Short mmCIF file of C-alpha atoms in Angstrom, two decimals:
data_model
loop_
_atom_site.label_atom_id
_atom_site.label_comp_id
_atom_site.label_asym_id
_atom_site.label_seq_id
_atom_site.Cartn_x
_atom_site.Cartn_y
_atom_site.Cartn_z
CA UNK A 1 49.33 81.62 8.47
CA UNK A 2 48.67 84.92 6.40
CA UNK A 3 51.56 85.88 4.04
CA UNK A 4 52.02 89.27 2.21
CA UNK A 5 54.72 90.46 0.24
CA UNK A 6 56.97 87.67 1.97
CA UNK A 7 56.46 88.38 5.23
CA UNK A 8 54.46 86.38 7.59
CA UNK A 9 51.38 89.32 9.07
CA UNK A 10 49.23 86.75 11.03
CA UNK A 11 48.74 83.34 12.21
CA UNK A 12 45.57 81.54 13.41
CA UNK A 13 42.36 79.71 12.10
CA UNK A 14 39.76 81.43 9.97
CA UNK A 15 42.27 84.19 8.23
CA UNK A 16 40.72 85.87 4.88
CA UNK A 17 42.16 83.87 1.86
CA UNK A 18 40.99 86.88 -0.39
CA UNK A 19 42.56 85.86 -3.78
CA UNK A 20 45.39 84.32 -1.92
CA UNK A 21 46.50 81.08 -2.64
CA UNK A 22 45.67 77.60 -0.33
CA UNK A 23 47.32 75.30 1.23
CA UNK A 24 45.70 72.73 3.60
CA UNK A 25 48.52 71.68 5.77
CA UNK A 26 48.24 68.08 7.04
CA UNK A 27 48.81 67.05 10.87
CA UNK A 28 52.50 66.02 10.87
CA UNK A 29 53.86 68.56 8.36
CA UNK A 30 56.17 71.49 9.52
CA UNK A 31 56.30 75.30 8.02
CA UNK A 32 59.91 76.59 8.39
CA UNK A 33 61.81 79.51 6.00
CA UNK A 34 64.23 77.88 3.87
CA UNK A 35 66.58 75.46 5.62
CA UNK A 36 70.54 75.94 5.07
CA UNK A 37 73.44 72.44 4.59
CA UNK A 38 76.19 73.71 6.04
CA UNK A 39 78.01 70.32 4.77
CA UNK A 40 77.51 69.39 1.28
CA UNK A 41 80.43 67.11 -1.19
CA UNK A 42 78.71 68.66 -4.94
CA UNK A 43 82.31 67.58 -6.43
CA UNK A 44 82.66 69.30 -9.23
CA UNK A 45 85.21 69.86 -10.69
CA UNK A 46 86.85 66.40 -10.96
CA UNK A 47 84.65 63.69 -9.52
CA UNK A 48 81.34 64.72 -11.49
CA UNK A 49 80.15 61.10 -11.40
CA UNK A 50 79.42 61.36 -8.28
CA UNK A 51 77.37 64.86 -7.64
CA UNK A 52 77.37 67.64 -10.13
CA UNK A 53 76.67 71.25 -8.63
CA UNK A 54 73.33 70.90 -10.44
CA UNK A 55 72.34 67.04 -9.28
CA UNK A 56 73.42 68.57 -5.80
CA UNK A 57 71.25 72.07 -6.27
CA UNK A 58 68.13 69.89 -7.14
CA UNK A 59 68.62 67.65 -4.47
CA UNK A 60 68.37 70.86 -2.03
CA UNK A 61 65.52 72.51 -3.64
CA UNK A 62 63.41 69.74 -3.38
CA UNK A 63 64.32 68.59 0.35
CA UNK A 64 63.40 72.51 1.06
CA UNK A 65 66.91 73.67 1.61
CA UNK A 66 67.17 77.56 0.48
CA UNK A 67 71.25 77.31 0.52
CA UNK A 68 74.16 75.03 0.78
CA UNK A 69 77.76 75.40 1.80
CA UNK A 70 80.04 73.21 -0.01
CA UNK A 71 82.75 71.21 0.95
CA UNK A 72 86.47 71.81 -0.39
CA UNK A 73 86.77 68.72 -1.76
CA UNK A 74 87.09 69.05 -5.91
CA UNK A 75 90.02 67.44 -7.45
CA UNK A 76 91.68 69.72 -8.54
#
């Protein structure tokens, strides 16, 4: 898959990497944009030992999410 300037130009084997960088994707592994939670409990403010809106942000970014829509649940 050839990127530039964020968009996606082409796909298929043997694309000029120029100065671009590599990845070699495995069998198994997916390529997807940035995946959205449309149900998240980050808790804060009131029940912070149990997800902070940071603990809950890093928990997103690195399971790939992009975005996260958080539950009303805060006390108060």
């Amino acid at each position: 898959m050839l990127i530039e300037d964020g968009t996606i130009t082409r796909i298929g084997r043997d694309l000029p990497a120029g100065d671009a960088d590599v990845f070699e994707v495995r069998r198994g592994w997916i390529v997807t944009p940035g995946l959205v939670d449309i149900h998240v409990h980050l808790r804060e403010p009131g029940q912070e030992h149990k997800e902070t809106v940071a603990t809950g942000a890093a928990a997103a970014v690195a399971g790939g999410f992009t975005a996260v829509a958080c539950m009303p649940n805060t006390d108060p």
